[in-house]
PDB file of C-alpha atoms in Angstrom:
ATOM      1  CA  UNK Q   1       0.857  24.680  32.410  1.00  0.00           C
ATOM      2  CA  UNK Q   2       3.749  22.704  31.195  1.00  0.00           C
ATOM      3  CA  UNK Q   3       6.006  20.561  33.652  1.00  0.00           C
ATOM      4  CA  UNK Q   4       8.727  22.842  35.008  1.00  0.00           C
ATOM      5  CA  UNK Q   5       6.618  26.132  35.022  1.00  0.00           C
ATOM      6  CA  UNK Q   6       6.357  26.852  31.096  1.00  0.00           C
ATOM      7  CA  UNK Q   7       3.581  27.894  28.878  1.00  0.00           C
ATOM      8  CA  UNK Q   8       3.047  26.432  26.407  1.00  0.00           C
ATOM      9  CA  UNK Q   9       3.255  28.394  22.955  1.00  0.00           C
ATOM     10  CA  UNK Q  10      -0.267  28.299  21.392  1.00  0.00           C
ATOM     11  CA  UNK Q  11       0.906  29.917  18.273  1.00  0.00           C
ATOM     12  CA  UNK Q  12       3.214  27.311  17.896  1.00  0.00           C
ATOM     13  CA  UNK Q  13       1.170  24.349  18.566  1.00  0.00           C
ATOM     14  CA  UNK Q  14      -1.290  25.936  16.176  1.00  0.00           C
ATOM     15  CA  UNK Q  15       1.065  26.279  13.586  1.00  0.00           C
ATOM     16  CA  UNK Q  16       1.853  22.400  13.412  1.00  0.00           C
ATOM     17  CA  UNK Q  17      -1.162  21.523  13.311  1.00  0.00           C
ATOM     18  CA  UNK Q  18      -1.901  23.536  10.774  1.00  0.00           C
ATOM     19  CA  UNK Q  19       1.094  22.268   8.453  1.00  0.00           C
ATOM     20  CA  UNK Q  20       0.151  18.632   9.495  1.00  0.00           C
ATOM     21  CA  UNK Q  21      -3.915  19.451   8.080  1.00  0.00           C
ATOM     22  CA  UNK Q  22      -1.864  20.447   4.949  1.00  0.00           C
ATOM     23  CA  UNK Q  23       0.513  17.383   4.803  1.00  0.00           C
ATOM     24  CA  UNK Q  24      -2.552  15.228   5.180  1.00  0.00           C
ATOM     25  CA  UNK Q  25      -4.078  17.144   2.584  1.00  0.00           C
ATOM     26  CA  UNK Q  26      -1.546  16.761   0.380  1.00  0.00           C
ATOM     27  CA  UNK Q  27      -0.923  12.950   0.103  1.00  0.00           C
ATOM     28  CA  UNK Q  28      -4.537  12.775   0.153  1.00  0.00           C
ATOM     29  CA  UNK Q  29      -4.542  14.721  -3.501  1.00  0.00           C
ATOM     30  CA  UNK Q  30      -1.340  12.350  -4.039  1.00  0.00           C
ATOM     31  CA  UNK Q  31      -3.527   9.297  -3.328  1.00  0.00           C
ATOM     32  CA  UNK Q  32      -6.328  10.491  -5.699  1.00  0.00           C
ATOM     33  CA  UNK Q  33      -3.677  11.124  -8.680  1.00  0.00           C
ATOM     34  CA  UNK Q  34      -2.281   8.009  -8.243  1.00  0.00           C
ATOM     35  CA  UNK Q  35      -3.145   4.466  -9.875  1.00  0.00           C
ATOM     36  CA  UNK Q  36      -2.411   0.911  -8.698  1.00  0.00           C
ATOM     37  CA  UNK Q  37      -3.498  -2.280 -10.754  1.00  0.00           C
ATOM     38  CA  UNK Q  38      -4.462  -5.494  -9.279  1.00  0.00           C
ATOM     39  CA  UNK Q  39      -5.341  -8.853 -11.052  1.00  0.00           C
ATOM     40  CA  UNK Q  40      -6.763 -12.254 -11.593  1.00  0.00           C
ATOM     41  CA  UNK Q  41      -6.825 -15.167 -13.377  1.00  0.00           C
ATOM     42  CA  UNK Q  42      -2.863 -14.954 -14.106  1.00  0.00           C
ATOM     43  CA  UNK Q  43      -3.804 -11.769 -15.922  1.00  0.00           C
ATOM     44  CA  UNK Q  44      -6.581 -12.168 -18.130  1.00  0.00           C
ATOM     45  CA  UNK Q  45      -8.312  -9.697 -16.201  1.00  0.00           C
ATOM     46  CA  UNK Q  46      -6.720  -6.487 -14.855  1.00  0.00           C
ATOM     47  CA  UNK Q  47      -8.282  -3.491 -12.314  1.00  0.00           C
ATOM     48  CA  UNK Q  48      -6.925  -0.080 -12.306  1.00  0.00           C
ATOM     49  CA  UNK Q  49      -8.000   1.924  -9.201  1.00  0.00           C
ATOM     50  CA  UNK Q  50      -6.864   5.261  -7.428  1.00  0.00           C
ATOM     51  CA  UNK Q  51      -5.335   4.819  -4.332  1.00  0.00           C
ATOM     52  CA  UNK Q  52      -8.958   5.970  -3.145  1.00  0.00           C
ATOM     53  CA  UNK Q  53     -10.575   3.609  -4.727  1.00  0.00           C
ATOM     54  CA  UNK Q  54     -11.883   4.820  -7.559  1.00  0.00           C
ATOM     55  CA  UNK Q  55     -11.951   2.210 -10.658  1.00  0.00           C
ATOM     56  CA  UNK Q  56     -10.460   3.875 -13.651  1.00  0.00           C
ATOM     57  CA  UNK Q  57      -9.561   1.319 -15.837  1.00  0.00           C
ATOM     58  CA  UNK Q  58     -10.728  -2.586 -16.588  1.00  0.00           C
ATOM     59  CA  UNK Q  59      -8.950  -4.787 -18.754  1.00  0.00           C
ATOM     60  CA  UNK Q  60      -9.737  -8.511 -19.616  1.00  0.00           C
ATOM     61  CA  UNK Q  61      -7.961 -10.682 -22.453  1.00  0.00           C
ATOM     62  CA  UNK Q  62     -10.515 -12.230 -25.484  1.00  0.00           C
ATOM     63  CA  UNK Q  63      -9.195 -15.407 -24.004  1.00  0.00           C
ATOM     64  CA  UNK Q  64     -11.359 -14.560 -20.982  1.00  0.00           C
ATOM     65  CA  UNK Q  65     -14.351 -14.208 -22.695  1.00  0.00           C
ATOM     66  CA  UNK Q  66     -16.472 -17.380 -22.973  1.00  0.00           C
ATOM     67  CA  UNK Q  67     -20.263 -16.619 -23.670  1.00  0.00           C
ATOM     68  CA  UNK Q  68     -21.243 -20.371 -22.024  1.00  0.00           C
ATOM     69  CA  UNK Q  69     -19.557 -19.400 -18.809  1.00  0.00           C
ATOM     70  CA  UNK Q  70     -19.954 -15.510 -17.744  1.00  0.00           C
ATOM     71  CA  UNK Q  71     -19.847 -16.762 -13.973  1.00  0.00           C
ATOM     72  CA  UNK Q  72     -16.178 -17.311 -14.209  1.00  0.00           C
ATOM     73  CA  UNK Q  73     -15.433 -13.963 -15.846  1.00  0.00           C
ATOM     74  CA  UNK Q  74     -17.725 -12.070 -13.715  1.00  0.00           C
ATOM     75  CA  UNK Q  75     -15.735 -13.993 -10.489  1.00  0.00           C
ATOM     76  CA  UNK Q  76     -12.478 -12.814 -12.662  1.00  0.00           C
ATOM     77  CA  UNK Q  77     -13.641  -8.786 -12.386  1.00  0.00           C
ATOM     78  CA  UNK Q  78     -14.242  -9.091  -9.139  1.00  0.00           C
ATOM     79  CA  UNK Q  79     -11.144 -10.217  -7.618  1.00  0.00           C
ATOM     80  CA  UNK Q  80      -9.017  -8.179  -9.401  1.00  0.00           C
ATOM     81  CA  UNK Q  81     -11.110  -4.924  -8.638  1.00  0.00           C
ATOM     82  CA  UNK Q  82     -10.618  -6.881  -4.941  1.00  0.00           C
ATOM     83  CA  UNK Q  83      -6.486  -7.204  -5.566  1.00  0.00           C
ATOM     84  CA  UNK Q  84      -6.271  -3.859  -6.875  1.00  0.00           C
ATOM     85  CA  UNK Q  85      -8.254  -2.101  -3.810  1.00  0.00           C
ATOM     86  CA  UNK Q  86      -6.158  -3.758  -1.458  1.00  0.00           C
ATOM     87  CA  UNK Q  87      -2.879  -2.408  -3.416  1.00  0.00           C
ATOM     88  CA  UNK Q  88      -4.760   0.899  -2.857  1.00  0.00           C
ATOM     89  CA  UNK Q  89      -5.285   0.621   0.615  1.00  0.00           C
ATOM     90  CA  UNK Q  90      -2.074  -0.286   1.079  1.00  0.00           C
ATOM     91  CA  UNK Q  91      -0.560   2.560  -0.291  1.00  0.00           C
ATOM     92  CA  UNK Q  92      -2.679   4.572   1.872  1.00  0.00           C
ATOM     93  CA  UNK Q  93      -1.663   2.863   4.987  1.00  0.00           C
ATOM     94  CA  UNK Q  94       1.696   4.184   3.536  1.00  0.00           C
ATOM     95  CA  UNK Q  95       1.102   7.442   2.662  1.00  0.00           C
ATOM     96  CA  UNK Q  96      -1.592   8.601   5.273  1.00  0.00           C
ATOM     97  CA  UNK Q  97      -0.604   5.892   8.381  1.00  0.00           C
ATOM     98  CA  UNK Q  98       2.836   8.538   9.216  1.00  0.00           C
ATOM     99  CA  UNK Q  99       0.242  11.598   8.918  1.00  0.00           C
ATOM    100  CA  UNK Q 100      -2.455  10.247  11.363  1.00  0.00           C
ATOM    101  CA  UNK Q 101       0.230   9.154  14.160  1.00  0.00           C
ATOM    102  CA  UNK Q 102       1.219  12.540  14.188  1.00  0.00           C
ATOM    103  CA  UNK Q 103      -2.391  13.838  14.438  1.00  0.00           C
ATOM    104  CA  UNK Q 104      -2.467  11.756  18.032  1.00  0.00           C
ATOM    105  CA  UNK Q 105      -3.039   7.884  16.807  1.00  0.00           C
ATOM    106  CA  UNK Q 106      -4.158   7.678  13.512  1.00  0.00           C
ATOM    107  CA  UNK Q 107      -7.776   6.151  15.175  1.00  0.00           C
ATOM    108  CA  UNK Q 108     -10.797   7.936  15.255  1.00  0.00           C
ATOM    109  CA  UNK Q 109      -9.660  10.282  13.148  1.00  0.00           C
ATOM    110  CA  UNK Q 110     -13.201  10.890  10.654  1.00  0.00           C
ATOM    111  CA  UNK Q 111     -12.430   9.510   6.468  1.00  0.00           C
ATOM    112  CA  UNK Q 112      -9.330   7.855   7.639  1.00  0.00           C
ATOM    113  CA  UNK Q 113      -9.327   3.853   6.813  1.00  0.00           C
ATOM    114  CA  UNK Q 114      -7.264   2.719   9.816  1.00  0.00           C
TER     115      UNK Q 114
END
């Protein structure tokens, strides 16, 4: 029972959450359509990622390329697949955080990052 003698309206309650299942849904497609681009080495090298994560596109400048010292430029691909994940979680933070407060917390809630 609700304080003050009401009942609560189950259809109701079950409508809302199913709209905020959809929402979630929704930004979640958003997220996977969407591209973010992190970097290194002032731009020689440049990650493109989904906003879940997934590496679509790698760029690195000739000037990067030096066959004596692959170290450098494998330490170059690295950090900005690194910048360009953390752009992506960011924007998921933004997109899903709003979504997951209003499923009771946004913790504990299974695939969520946060």
């Amino acid at each position: 029972m609700i304080p003050g003698g009401g009942q609560p309206n189950m259809q109701q309650l079950l409508q809302q959450a199913q709209k905020m299942q959809q929402d979630l849904a929704n930004a979640q497609e958003e997220l996977a359509r969407t591209e973010v681009d992190g970097q290194a080495g002032g731009g020689l090298v440049k990650a493109t990622v989904t906003g879940a994560g997934e590496l679509r596109a790698l760029k690195i400048d000739p000037k990067a390329v030096d066959p004596e010292d692959t170290e450098t430029l494998a330490d170059l691909v690295v950090a900005a697949v690194q910048a360009a994940n953390e752009n992506a979680q960011a924007l998921q933070q933004q997109k899903l955080g709003p979504l997951a407060q209003g499923l009771g917390g946004g913790s504990g809630i299974p695939g969520l990052p946060f």
